[in-house]
Amino acid sequence: MGQTLLRFGVVLGLGLGMAAAGSHTGTSWQGIPVFALCALLAFTIQWLAFLPAWRLQTEAFYDLTGALTYLSVTWLAVALTPDQNALGLLLAGCISLWALRLGSFLFLRIRADGKDSRFDRIKPYAGRFLFTWTLQGLWVVITAGCALAAITSGRAAEPGGLAITGFALWLFGFVVEVVADQQKRRFRHTNGEERFISTGLWAYSRHPNYFGEILLWLGIALMALPTLAGWQWATLISPLFVFLLLTRVSGIPLLERKAEQRWGQNPDWQAYKARTPALVPRLRARNTVPRA
């Protein structure tokens, strides 16, 4: 119990810290910083969604709730910030397109698969299950933090060279993520779960979808940067947070362990692993295993 409360305290403390930093010098509504309202909404949506999820013992709409949260907080920020500029609308559009695509993709995937095995040992315990929803609220606040700070800053900034570079990076990362997800989904549909993919973008990186995810959030940070001031600069932790979470915590480490359990004795897997980087693509794929 004590450890669980400590984890909740850390997550909520980080959320409060991000809300305070993102609100600095930003616009307010009815005397309340708009960024802080967005952060409160992000956590509130998660806690409300947890109630039916716990009652039904399902994670079926976990990812969909996350996507809807991104959309909700982004457009709340736009709606409550007067005289919204082109850069703010560009940021809102980029986050919205990403959330709609990824949220629908993950929701359809879990409907097809029936469940997400990551939740098997979590759902039976109310505290642990609630913590995963709370953690998703923090994920939204931190990853979208620099965009929300830019949107609610109230400072006019037309898209310049840095914003154009950031948008190009976001677009490239978005395309990489979409293509990688679709390639893997088609491969699994044809070959099942017992074989690993080593074709397409997966011939150049073992996790190209995560590479695209990191790039697009780096692009968002570059687009947001010109409008930030004071403590709002702290929200630029967003791409670093995504990178650390995907490469050190829940993304690549989890999938690599599962792959080793499944294919660790398979020489094709060992050869693929030896020649293919975990994240940053290698421009040339050598001796690709065509049958994956």
PDB file of C-alpha atoms in Angstrom:
ATOM      1  CA  MET A   1       0.000   0.000   0.000  1.00  0.00           C
ATOM      2  CA  GLY A   2       2.784   2.406   0.933  1.00  0.00           C
ATOM      3  CA  GLN A   3       4.620   1.820  -2.335  1.00  0.00           C
ATOM      4  CA  THR A   4       1.427   2.358  -4.326  1.00  0.00           C
ATOM      5  CA  LEU A   5       0.717   5.641  -2.559  1.00  0.00           C
ATOM      6  CA  LEU A   6       4.292   6.728  -3.216  1.00  0.00           C
ATOM      7  CA  ARG A   7       3.877   6.032  -6.933  1.00  0.00           C
ATOM      8  CA  PHE A   8       0.638   8.009  -7.037  1.00  0.00           C
ATOM      9  CA  GLY A   9       2.359  10.840  -5.197  1.00  0.00           C
ATOM     10  CA  VAL A  10       5.238  10.917  -7.664  1.00  0.00           C
ATOM     11  CA  VAL A  11       2.932  10.895 -10.703  1.00  0.00           C
ATOM     12  CA  LEU A  12       0.612  13.573  -9.326  1.00  0.00           C
ATOM     13  CA  GLY A  13       3.596  15.642  -8.180  1.00  0.00           C
ATOM     14  CA  LEU A  14       5.066  15.533 -11.681  1.00  0.00           C
ATOM     15  CA  GLY A  15       1.681  16.488 -13.100  1.00  0.00           C
ATOM     16  CA  LEU A  16       1.418  19.479 -10.741  1.00  0.00           C
ATOM     17  CA  GLY A  17       4.956  20.532 -11.581  1.00  0.00           C
ATOM     18  CA  MET A  18       4.264  20.395 -15.311  1.00  0.00           C
ATOM     19  CA  ALA A  19       1.004  22.318 -14.830  1.00  0.00           C
ATOM     20  CA  ALA A  20       2.822  25.038 -12.890  1.00  0.00           C
ATOM     21  CA  ALA A  21       5.622  25.325 -15.447  1.00  0.00           C
ATOM     22  CA  GLY A  22       3.303  25.311 -18.444  1.00  0.00           C
ATOM     23  CA  SER A  23       1.024  27.910 -16.863  1.00  0.00           C
ATOM     24  CA  HIS A  24       3.821  30.426 -16.256  1.00  0.00           C
ATOM     25  CA  THR A  25       3.203  33.606 -18.285  1.00  0.00           C
ATOM     26  CA  GLY A  26       0.317  31.855 -20.073  1.00  0.00           C
ATOM     27  CA  THR A  27      -3.293  32.921 -20.474  1.00  0.00           C
ATOM     28  CA  SER A  28      -6.020  32.383 -17.870  1.00  0.00           C
ATOM     29  CA  TRP A  29      -9.740  31.730 -17.921  1.00  0.00           C
ATOM     30  CA  GLN A  30     -11.838  32.982 -15.003  1.00  0.00           C
ATOM     31  CA  GLY A  31      -8.586  33.548 -13.125  1.00  0.00           C
ATOM     32  CA  ILE A  32      -7.387  29.954 -13.627  1.00  0.00           C
ATOM     33  CA  PRO A  33      -4.432  29.212 -15.936  1.00  0.00           C
ATOM     34  CA  VAL A  34      -5.683  27.488 -19.068  1.00  0.00           C
ATOM     35  CA  PHE A  35      -2.750  25.059 -19.037  1.00  0.00           C
ATOM     36  CA  ALA A  36      -3.667  23.999 -15.485  1.00  0.00           C
ATOM     37  CA  LEU A  37      -7.270  23.395 -16.582  1.00  0.00           C
ATOM     38  CA  CYS A  38      -5.999  21.194 -19.404  1.00  0.00           C
ATOM     39  CA  ALA A  39      -3.856  19.184 -16.983  1.00  0.00           C
ATOM     40  CA  LEU A  40      -6.800  18.753 -14.599  1.00  0.00           C
ATOM     41  CA  LEU A  41      -8.997  17.598 -17.466  1.00  0.00           C
ATOM     42  CA  ALA A  42      -6.394  15.042 -18.573  1.00  0.00           C
ATOM     43  CA  PHE A  43      -6.382  13.318 -15.178  1.00  0.00           C
ATOM     44  CA  THR A  44     -10.153  13.655 -14.659  1.00  0.00           C
ATOM     45  CA  ILE A  45     -10.924  11.863 -17.932  1.00  0.00           C
ATOM     46  CA  GLN A  46      -8.669   8.974 -16.906  1.00  0.00           C
ATOM     47  CA  TRP A  47     -10.265   8.590 -13.484  1.00  0.00           C
ATOM     48  CA  LEU A  48     -13.786   8.667 -14.929  1.00  0.00           C
ATOM     49  CA  ALA A  49     -12.869   6.081 -17.564  1.00  0.00           C
ATOM     50  CA  PHE A  50     -11.305   3.852 -14.909  1.00  0.00           C
ATOM     51  CA  LEU A  51     -14.668   3.302 -13.193  1.00  0.00           C
ATOM     52  CA  PRO A  52     -16.389   1.303 -15.970  1.00  0.00           C
ATOM     53  CA  ALA A  53     -13.071  -0.301 -16.948  1.00  0.00           C
ATOM     54  CA  TRP A  54     -12.614  -1.646 -13.408  1.00  0.00           C
ATOM     55  CA  ARG A  55     -16.227  -2.770 -13.160  1.00  0.00           C
ATOM     56  CA  LEU A  56     -16.031  -4.607 -16.496  1.00  0.00           C
ATOM     57  CA  GLN A  57     -12.419  -5.710 -15.966  1.00  0.00           C
ATOM     58  CA  THR A  58     -11.429  -4.507 -19.407  1.00  0.00           C
ATOM     59  CA  GLU A  59      -8.648  -2.496 -21.009  1.00  0.00           C
ATOM     60  CA  ALA A  60     -10.511  -2.354 -24.322  1.00  0.00           C
ATOM     61  CA  PHE A  61     -10.904   1.426 -24.338  1.00  0.00           C
ATOM     62  CA  TYR A  62      -7.672   2.388 -22.542  1.00  0.00           C
ATOM     63  CA  ASP A  63      -5.836   3.566 -25.658  1.00  0.00           C
ATOM     64  CA  LEU A  64      -8.977   5.128 -27.119  1.00  0.00           C
ATOM     65  CA  THR A  65      -9.423   7.127 -23.910  1.00  0.00           C
ATOM     66  CA  GLY A  66      -5.850   8.321 -24.188  1.00  0.00           C
ATOM     67  CA  ALA A  67      -6.443   9.563 -27.733  1.00  0.00           C
ATOM     68  CA  LEU A  68      -9.683  11.313 -26.746  1.00  0.00           C
ATOM     69  CA  THR A  69      -7.829  12.954 -23.861  1.00  0.00           C
ATOM     70  CA  TYR A  70      -5.243  14.432 -26.223  1.00  0.00           C
ATOM     71  CA  LEU A  71      -8.038  15.796 -28.391  1.00  0.00           C
ATOM     72  CA  SER A  72      -9.952  17.169 -25.403  1.00  0.00           C
ATOM     73  CA  VAL A  73      -7.078  19.017 -23.748  1.00  0.00           C
ATOM     74  CA  THR A  74      -5.731  20.353 -27.047  1.00  0.00           C
ATOM     75  CA  TRP A  75      -8.989  21.879 -28.190  1.00  0.00           C
ATOM     76  CA  LEU A  76      -9.842  23.120 -24.705  1.00  0.00           C
ATOM     77  CA  ALA A  77      -6.560  25.044 -24.857  1.00  0.00           C
ATOM     78  CA  VAL A  78      -7.504  26.453 -28.263  1.00  0.00           C
ATOM     79  CA  ALA A  79     -11.036  27.359 -27.181  1.00  0.00           C
ATOM     80  CA  LEU A  80     -10.007  29.173 -23.982  1.00  0.00           C
ATOM     81  CA  THR A  81      -7.092  31.094 -25.486  1.00  0.00           C
ATOM     82  CA  PRO A  82      -8.286  34.217 -27.319  1.00  0.00           C
ATOM     83  CA  ASP A  83      -6.793  35.382 -30.617  1.00  0.00           C
ATOM     84  CA  GLN A  84      -5.293  32.004 -31.459  1.00  0.00           C
ATOM     85  CA  ASN A  85      -2.485  32.272 -34.023  1.00  0.00           C
ATOM     86  CA  ALA A  86      -1.491  30.075 -36.963  1.00  0.00           C
ATOM     87  CA  LEU A  87       1.270  28.317 -35.052  1.00  0.00           C
ATOM     88  CA  GLY A  88      -1.078  27.318 -32.249  1.00  0.00           C
ATOM     89  CA  LEU A  89      -3.599  25.935 -34.732  1.00  0.00           C
ATOM     90  CA  LEU A  90      -0.838  24.045 -36.550  1.00  0.00           C
ATOM     91  CA  LEU A  91       0.238  22.415 -33.282  1.00  0.00           C
ATOM     92  CA  ALA A  92      -3.372  21.542 -32.441  1.00  0.00           C
ATOM     93  CA  GLY A  93      -3.866  20.039 -35.888  1.00  0.00           C
ATOM     94  CA  CYS A  94      -0.719  17.913 -35.682  1.00  0.00           C
ATOM     95  CA  ILE A  95      -1.622  16.495 -32.263  1.00  0.00           C
ATOM     96  CA  SER A  96      -5.211  15.865 -33.353  1.00  0.00           C
ATOM     97  CA  LEU A  97      -4.224  13.986 -36.508  1.00  0.00           C
ATOM     98  CA  TRP A  98      -1.725  11.880 -34.571  1.00  0.00           C
ATOM     99  CA  ALA A  99      -4.228  11.102 -31.789  1.00  0.00           C
ATOM    100  CA  LEU A 100      -7.031  10.172 -34.183  1.00  0.00           C
ATOM    101  CA  ARG A 101      -4.791   7.872 -36.192  1.00  0.00           C
ATOM    102  CA  LEU A 102      -3.032   6.137 -33.303  1.00  0.00           C
ATOM    103  CA  GLY A 103      -6.112   5.933 -31.094  1.00  0.00           C
ATOM    104  CA  SER A 104      -8.247   4.321 -33.788  1.00  0.00           C
ATOM    105  CA  PHE A 105      -5.406   1.980 -34.790  1.00  0.00           C
ATOM    106  CA  LEU A 106      -4.852   0.743 -31.230  1.00  0.00           C
ATOM    107  CA  PHE A 107      -8.585   0.459 -30.531  1.00  0.00           C
ATOM    108  CA  LEU A 108      -9.176  -1.645 -33.651  1.00  0.00           C
ATOM    109  CA  ARG A 109      -6.132  -3.758 -32.821  1.00  0.00           C
ATOM    110  CA  ILE A 110      -7.314  -4.601 -29.329  1.00  0.00           C
ATOM    111  CA  ARG A 111     -10.798  -5.382 -30.662  1.00  0.00           C
ATOM    112  CA  ALA A 112      -9.246  -7.815 -33.116  1.00  0.00           C
ATOM    113  CA  ASP A 113      -6.829  -9.336 -30.588  1.00  0.00           C
ATOM    114  CA  GLY A 114      -9.393  -9.499 -27.777  1.00  0.00           C
ATOM    115  CA  LYS A 115      -7.084  -8.154 -25.070  1.00  0.00           C
ATOM    116  CA  ASP A 116      -3.773  -6.524 -24.217  1.00  0.00           C
ATOM    117  CA  SER A 117      -1.633  -9.017 -22.306  1.00  0.00           C
ATOM    118  CA  ARG A 118       0.186  -6.190 -20.496  1.00  0.00           C
ATOM    119  CA  PHE A 119      -2.930  -5.720 -18.337  1.00  0.00           C
ATOM    120  CA  ASP A 120      -3.400  -9.365 -17.324  1.00  0.00           C
ATOM    121  CA  ARG A 121      -1.595  -8.959 -13.995  1.00  0.00           C
ATOM    122  CA  ILE A 122      -2.888  -5.429 -13.379  1.00  0.00           C
ATOM    123  CA  LYS A 123      -6.663  -5.519 -13.859  1.00  0.00           C
ATOM    124  CA  PRO A 124      -7.516  -7.642 -10.806  1.00  0.00           C
ATOM    125  CA  TYR A 125      -6.000  -5.063  -8.442  1.00  0.00           C
ATOM    126  CA  ALA A 126      -7.870  -1.776  -8.157  1.00  0.00           C
ATOM    127  CA  GLY A 127      -4.870   0.274  -7.021  1.00  0.00           C
ATOM    128  CA  ARG A 128      -2.547  -0.981  -9.749  1.00  0.00           C
ATOM    129  CA  PHE A 129      -5.216  -0.642 -12.426  1.00  0.00           C
ATOM    130  CA  LEU A 130      -6.083   2.898 -11.321  1.00  0.00           C
ATOM    131  CA  PHE A 131      -2.391   3.757 -11.367  1.00  0.00           C
ATOM    132  CA  THR A 132      -2.101   2.814 -15.056  1.00  0.00           C
ATOM    133  CA  TRP A 133      -4.930   5.230 -15.883  1.00  0.00           C
ATOM    134  CA  THR A 134      -3.346   7.945 -13.742  1.00  0.00           C
ATOM    135  CA  LEU A 135      -0.039   7.347 -15.486  1.00  0.00           C
ATOM    136  CA  GLN A 136      -1.763   7.842 -18.826  1.00  0.00           C
ATOM    137  CA  GLY A 137      -2.955  11.240 -17.603  1.00  0.00           C
ATOM    138  CA  LEU A 138       0.645  12.181 -16.825  1.00  0.00           C
ATOM    139  CA  TRP A 139       1.722  10.867 -20.249  1.00  0.00           C
ATOM    140  CA  VAL A 140      -0.736  13.247 -21.914  1.00  0.00           C
ATOM    141  CA  VAL A 141       0.270  16.256 -19.812  1.00  0.00           C
ATOM    142  CA  ILE A 142       4.005  15.791 -20.343  1.00  0.00           C
ATOM    143  CA  THR A 143       4.056  14.743 -23.999  1.00  0.00           C
ATOM    144  CA  ALA A 144       1.620  17.453 -25.077  1.00  0.00           C
ATOM    145  CA  GLY A 145       3.035  19.910 -22.544  1.00  0.00           C
ATOM    146  CA  CYS A 146       5.154  22.099 -24.822  1.00  0.00           C
ATOM    147  CA  ALA A 147       2.356  22.256 -27.417  1.00  0.00           C
ATOM    148  CA  LEU A 148      -0.198  23.208 -24.765  1.00  0.00           C
ATOM    149  CA  ALA A 149       2.175  25.838 -23.382  1.00  0.00           C
ATOM    150  CA  ALA A 150       2.610  27.293 -26.876  1.00  0.00           C
ATOM    151  CA  ILE A 151      -1.119  27.254 -27.621  1.00  0.00           C
ATOM    152  CA  THR A 152      -1.985  28.945 -24.301  1.00  0.00           C
ATOM    153  CA  SER A 153       0.961  31.353 -24.263  1.00  0.00           C
ATOM    154  CA  GLY A 154      -1.045  34.188 -25.813  1.00  0.00           C
ATOM    155  CA  ARG A 155       2.062  35.316 -27.678  1.00  0.00           C
ATOM    156  CA  ALA A 156       1.793  35.807 -31.429  1.00  0.00           C
ATOM    157  CA  ALA A 157       4.335  33.858 -33.452  1.00  0.00           C
ATOM    158  CA  GLU A 158       4.022  33.150 -37.131  1.00  0.00           C
ATOM    159  CA  PRO A 159       5.560  29.899 -38.399  1.00  0.00           C
ATOM    160  CA  GLY A 160       9.248  30.597 -39.134  1.00  0.00           C
ATOM    161  CA  GLY A 161      12.243  28.498 -40.055  1.00  0.00           C
ATOM    162  CA  LEU A 162      12.262  26.590 -36.752  1.00  0.00           C
ATOM    163  CA  ALA A 163       8.542  25.854 -36.959  1.00  0.00           C
ATOM    164  CA  ILE A 164       8.855  24.703 -40.568  1.00  0.00           C
ATOM    165  CA  THR A 165      11.741  22.404 -39.621  1.00  0.00           C
ATOM    166  CA  GLY A 166       9.700  21.050 -36.717  1.00  0.00           C
ATOM    167  CA  PHE A 167       6.692  20.413 -38.931  1.00  0.00           C
ATOM    168  CA  ALA A 168       8.847  18.577 -41.487  1.00  0.00           C
ATOM    169  CA  LEU A 169      10.267  16.414 -38.683  1.00  0.00           C
ATOM    170  CA  TRP A 170       6.762  15.776 -37.307  1.00  0.00           C
ATOM    171  CA  LEU A 171       5.490  14.807 -40.760  1.00  0.00           C
ATOM    172  CA  PHE A 172       8.396  12.444 -41.388  1.00  0.00           C
ATOM    173  CA  GLY A 173       7.982  10.792 -37.984  1.00  0.00           C
ATOM    174  CA  PHE A 174       4.221  10.507 -38.455  1.00  0.00           C
ATOM    175  CA  VAL A 175       4.622   8.794 -41.840  1.00  0.00           C
ATOM    176  CA  VAL A 176       7.248   6.402 -40.463  1.00  0.00           C
ATOM    177  CA  GLU A 177       5.003   5.436 -37.543  1.00  0.00           C
ATOM    178  CA  VAL A 178       1.934   4.922 -39.737  1.00  0.00           C
ATOM    179  CA  VAL A 179       3.779   2.835 -42.342  1.00  0.00           C
ATOM    180  CA  ALA A 180       5.554   0.725 -39.708  1.00  0.00           C
ATOM    181  CA  ASP A 181       2.303   0.003 -37.849  1.00  0.00           C
ATOM    182  CA  GLN A 182       0.498  -0.982 -41.034  1.00  0.00           C
ATOM    183  CA  GLN A 183       3.344  -3.195 -42.229  1.00  0.00           C
ATOM    184  CA  LYS A 184       3.418  -5.088 -38.937  1.00  0.00           C
ATOM    185  CA  ARG A 185      -0.356  -5.398 -38.791  1.00  0.00           C
ATOM    186  CA  ARG A 186      -0.504  -6.855 -42.309  1.00  0.00           C
ATOM    187  CA  PHE A 187       2.369  -9.211 -41.519  1.00  0.00           C
ATOM    188  CA  ARG A 188       0.670 -10.481 -38.351  1.00  0.00           C
ATOM    189  CA  HIS A 189      -2.604 -10.944 -40.228  1.00  0.00           C
ATOM    190  CA  THR A 190      -0.850 -13.136 -42.789  1.00  0.00           C
ATOM    191  CA  ASN A 191       1.714 -14.938 -40.628  1.00  0.00           C
ATOM    192  CA  GLY A 192       0.236 -14.931 -37.131  1.00  0.00           C
ATOM    193  CA  GLU A 193       1.962 -14.179 -33.837  1.00  0.00           C
ATOM    194  CA  GLU A 194       4.559 -16.931 -34.062  1.00  0.00           C
ATOM    195  CA  ARG A 195       6.797 -15.234 -36.629  1.00  0.00           C
ATOM    196  CA  PHE A 196       8.665 -11.951 -36.424  1.00  0.00           C
ATOM    197  CA  ILE A 197       8.719  -9.257 -39.075  1.00  0.00           C
ATOM    198  CA  SER A 198      12.022  -8.277 -40.690  1.00  0.00           C
ATOM    199  CA  THR A 199      10.782  -6.724 -43.917  1.00  0.00           C
ATOM    200  CA  GLY A 200       9.841  -3.182 -44.966  1.00  0.00           C
ATOM    201  CA  LEU A 201      10.874  -0.569 -42.409  1.00  0.00           C
ATOM    202  CA  TRP A 202      11.460  -3.410 -39.964  1.00  0.00           C
ATOM    203  CA  ALA A 203      14.509  -4.438 -41.988  1.00  0.00           C
ATOM    204  CA  TYR A 204      16.199  -1.192 -40.914  1.00  0.00           C
ATOM    205  CA  SER A 205      15.047  -0.957 -37.291  1.00  0.00           C
ATOM    206  CA  ARG A 206      13.556  -3.446 -34.849  1.00  0.00           C
ATOM    207  CA  HIS A 207      11.158  -0.729 -33.638  1.00  0.00           C
ATOM    208  CA  PRO A 208      10.629   1.790 -36.468  1.00  0.00           C
ATOM    209  CA  ASN A 209       7.219   2.818 -35.121  1.00  0.00           C
ATOM    210  CA  TYR A 210       8.859   4.032 -31.902  1.00  0.00           C
ATOM    211  CA  PHE A 211      11.516   5.838 -33.933  1.00  0.00           C
ATOM    212  CA  GLY A 212       8.729   7.687 -35.744  1.00  0.00           C
ATOM    213  CA  GLU A 213       6.960   8.450 -32.443  1.00  0.00           C
ATOM    214  CA  ILE A 214      10.068  10.040 -30.957  1.00  0.00           C
ATOM    215  CA  LEU A 215      10.719  12.090 -34.103  1.00  0.00           C
ATOM    216  CA  LEU A 216       7.207  13.505 -34.305  1.00  0.00           C
ATOM    217  CA  TRP A 217       7.238  14.693 -30.684  1.00  0.00           C
ATOM    218  CA  LEU A 218      10.647  16.266 -31.274  1.00  0.00           C
ATOM    219  CA  GLY A 219       9.053  18.079 -34.197  1.00  0.00           C
ATOM    220  CA  ILE A 220       6.216  19.299 -31.964  1.00  0.00           C
ATOM    221  CA  ALA A 221       8.782  20.668 -29.491  1.00  0.00           C
ATOM    222  CA  LEU A 222      10.617  22.566 -32.232  1.00  0.00           C
ATOM    223  CA  MET A 223       7.356  24.084 -33.483  1.00  0.00           C
ATOM    224  CA  ALA A 224       6.387  25.158 -29.948  1.00  0.00           C
ATOM    225  CA  LEU A 225       9.762  26.576 -28.985  1.00  0.00           C
ATOM    226  CA  PRO A 226       9.425  30.143 -30.431  1.00  0.00           C
ATOM    227  CA  THR A 227       6.442  30.995 -28.199  1.00  0.00           C
ATOM    228  CA  LEU A 228       7.766  29.672 -24.879  1.00  0.00           C
ATOM    229  CA  ALA A 229       9.043  31.897 -22.066  1.00  0.00           C
ATOM    230  CA  GLY A 230      10.139  31.524 -18.447  1.00  0.00           C
ATOM    231  CA  TRP A 231       9.278  28.238 -16.775  1.00  0.00           C
ATOM    232  CA  GLN A 232       7.420  27.133 -19.907  1.00  0.00           C
ATOM    233  CA  TRP A 233      10.803  26.057 -21.232  1.00  0.00           C
ATOM    234  CA  ALA A 234      10.576  23.123 -18.811  1.00  0.00           C
ATOM    235  CA  THR A 235       7.798  21.656 -20.976  1.00  0.00           C
ATOM    236  CA  LEU A 236      10.424  20.933 -23.643  1.00  0.00           C
ATOM    237  CA  ILE A 237      11.103  17.771 -21.642  1.00  0.00           C
ATOM    238  CA  SER A 238       8.348  16.246 -23.799  1.00  0.00           C
ATOM    239  CA  PRO A 239      10.487  14.499 -26.481  1.00  0.00           C
ATOM    240  CA  LEU A 240      13.040  13.409 -23.866  1.00  0.00           C
ATOM    241  CA  PHE A 241      10.245  11.913 -21.765  1.00  0.00           C
ATOM    242  CA  VAL A 242       8.908  10.017 -24.803  1.00  0.00           C
ATOM    243  CA  PHE A 243      12.406   8.784 -25.641  1.00  0.00           C
ATOM    244  CA  LEU A 244      13.143   7.558 -22.109  1.00  0.00           C
ATOM    245  CA  LEU A 245       9.750   5.914 -21.683  1.00  0.00           C
ATOM    246  CA  LEU A 246       9.940   4.056 -24.998  1.00  0.00           C
ATOM    247  CA  THR A 247      13.600   3.039 -24.755  1.00  0.00           C
ATOM    248  CA  ARG A 248      14.082   2.491 -21.016  1.00  0.00           C
ATOM    249  CA  VAL A 249      10.725   1.714 -19.416  1.00  0.00           C
ATOM    250  CA  SER A 250       7.680   0.274 -21.191  1.00  0.00           C
ATOM    251  CA  GLY A 251       8.332   0.191 -24.935  1.00  0.00           C
ATOM    252  CA  ILE A 252      11.437  -1.457 -26.322  1.00  0.00           C
ATOM    253  CA  PRO A 253      12.578  -3.261 -23.121  1.00  0.00           C
ATOM    254  CA  LEU A 254       9.198  -4.992 -22.734  1.00  0.00           C
ATOM    255  CA  LEU A 255       8.963  -6.034 -26.381  1.00  0.00           C
ATOM    256  CA  GLU A 256      12.588  -7.202 -26.500  1.00  0.00           C
ATOM    257  CA  ARG A 257      12.029  -9.433 -23.466  1.00  0.00           C
ATOM    258  CA  LYS A 258       8.942 -10.958 -25.059  1.00  0.00           C
ATOM    259  CA  ALA A 259      10.837 -11.499 -28.309  1.00  0.00           C
ATOM    260  CA  GLU A 260      13.671 -13.274 -26.505  1.00  0.00           C
ATOM    261  CA  GLN A 261      11.206 -15.524 -24.707  1.00  0.00           C
ATOM    262  CA  ARG A 262       9.521 -16.422 -27.996  1.00  0.00           C
ATOM    263  CA  TRP A 263      12.403 -16.540 -30.496  1.00  0.00           C
ATOM    264  CA  GLY A 264      15.537 -16.522 -28.341  1.00  0.00           C
ATOM    265  CA  GLN A 265      16.577 -19.945 -29.650  1.00  0.00           C
ATOM    266  CA  ASN A 266      15.747 -19.101 -33.256  1.00  0.00           C
ATOM    267  CA  PRO A 267      18.959 -18.443 -35.256  1.00  0.00           C
ATOM    268  CA  ASP A 268      17.036 -16.253 -37.717  1.00  0.00           C
ATOM    269  CA  TRP A 269      15.975 -13.997 -34.858  1.00  0.00           C
ATOM    270  CA  GLN A 270      19.502 -13.828 -33.478  1.00  0.00           C
ATOM    271  CA  ALA A 271      20.859 -12.933 -36.922  1.00  0.00           C
ATOM    272  CA  TYR A 272      18.165 -10.283 -37.402  1.00  0.00           C
ATOM    273  CA  LYS A 273      18.868  -8.848 -33.973  1.00  0.00           C
ATOM    274  CA  ALA A 274      22.617  -8.744 -34.615  1.00  0.00           C
ATOM    275  CA  ARG A 275      22.356  -6.793 -37.881  1.00  0.00           C
ATOM    276  CA  THR A 276      19.352  -4.542 -37.133  1.00  0.00           C
ATOM    277  CA  PRO A 277      19.504  -1.603 -34.683  1.00  0.00           C
ATOM    278  CA  ALA A 278      16.888  -1.498 -31.943  1.00  0.00           C
ATOM    279  CA  LEU A 279      15.728   2.042 -32.725  1.00  0.00           C
ATOM    280  CA  VAL A 280      17.631   4.337 -35.124  1.00  0.00           C
ATOM    281  CA  PRO A 281      17.409   2.777 -38.599  1.00  0.00           C
ATOM    282  CA  ARG A 282      20.504   1.647 -40.382  1.00  0.00           C
ATOM    283  CA  LEU A 283      20.427   2.947 -43.940  1.00  0.00           C
ATOM    284  CA  ARG A 284      21.427  -0.396 -45.391  1.00  0.00           C
ATOM    285  CA  ALA A 285      19.865  -3.676 -44.364  1.00  0.00           C
ATOM    286  CA  ARG A 286      22.251  -6.512 -45.038  1.00  0.00           C
ATOM    287  CA  ASN A 287      21.238 -10.131 -45.532  1.00  0.00           C
ATOM    288  CA  THR A 288      17.615  -9.482 -44.670  1.00  0.00           C
ATOM    289  CA  VAL A 289      15.712 -12.643 -43.844  1.00  0.00           C
ATOM    290  CA  PRO A 290      12.965 -12.485 -46.502  1.00  0.00           C
ATOM    291  CA  ARG A 291      10.565 -14.821 -44.781  1.00  0.00           C
ATOM    292  CA  ALA A 292      10.758 -12.941 -41.464  1.00  0.00           C
TER     293      ALA A 292
END
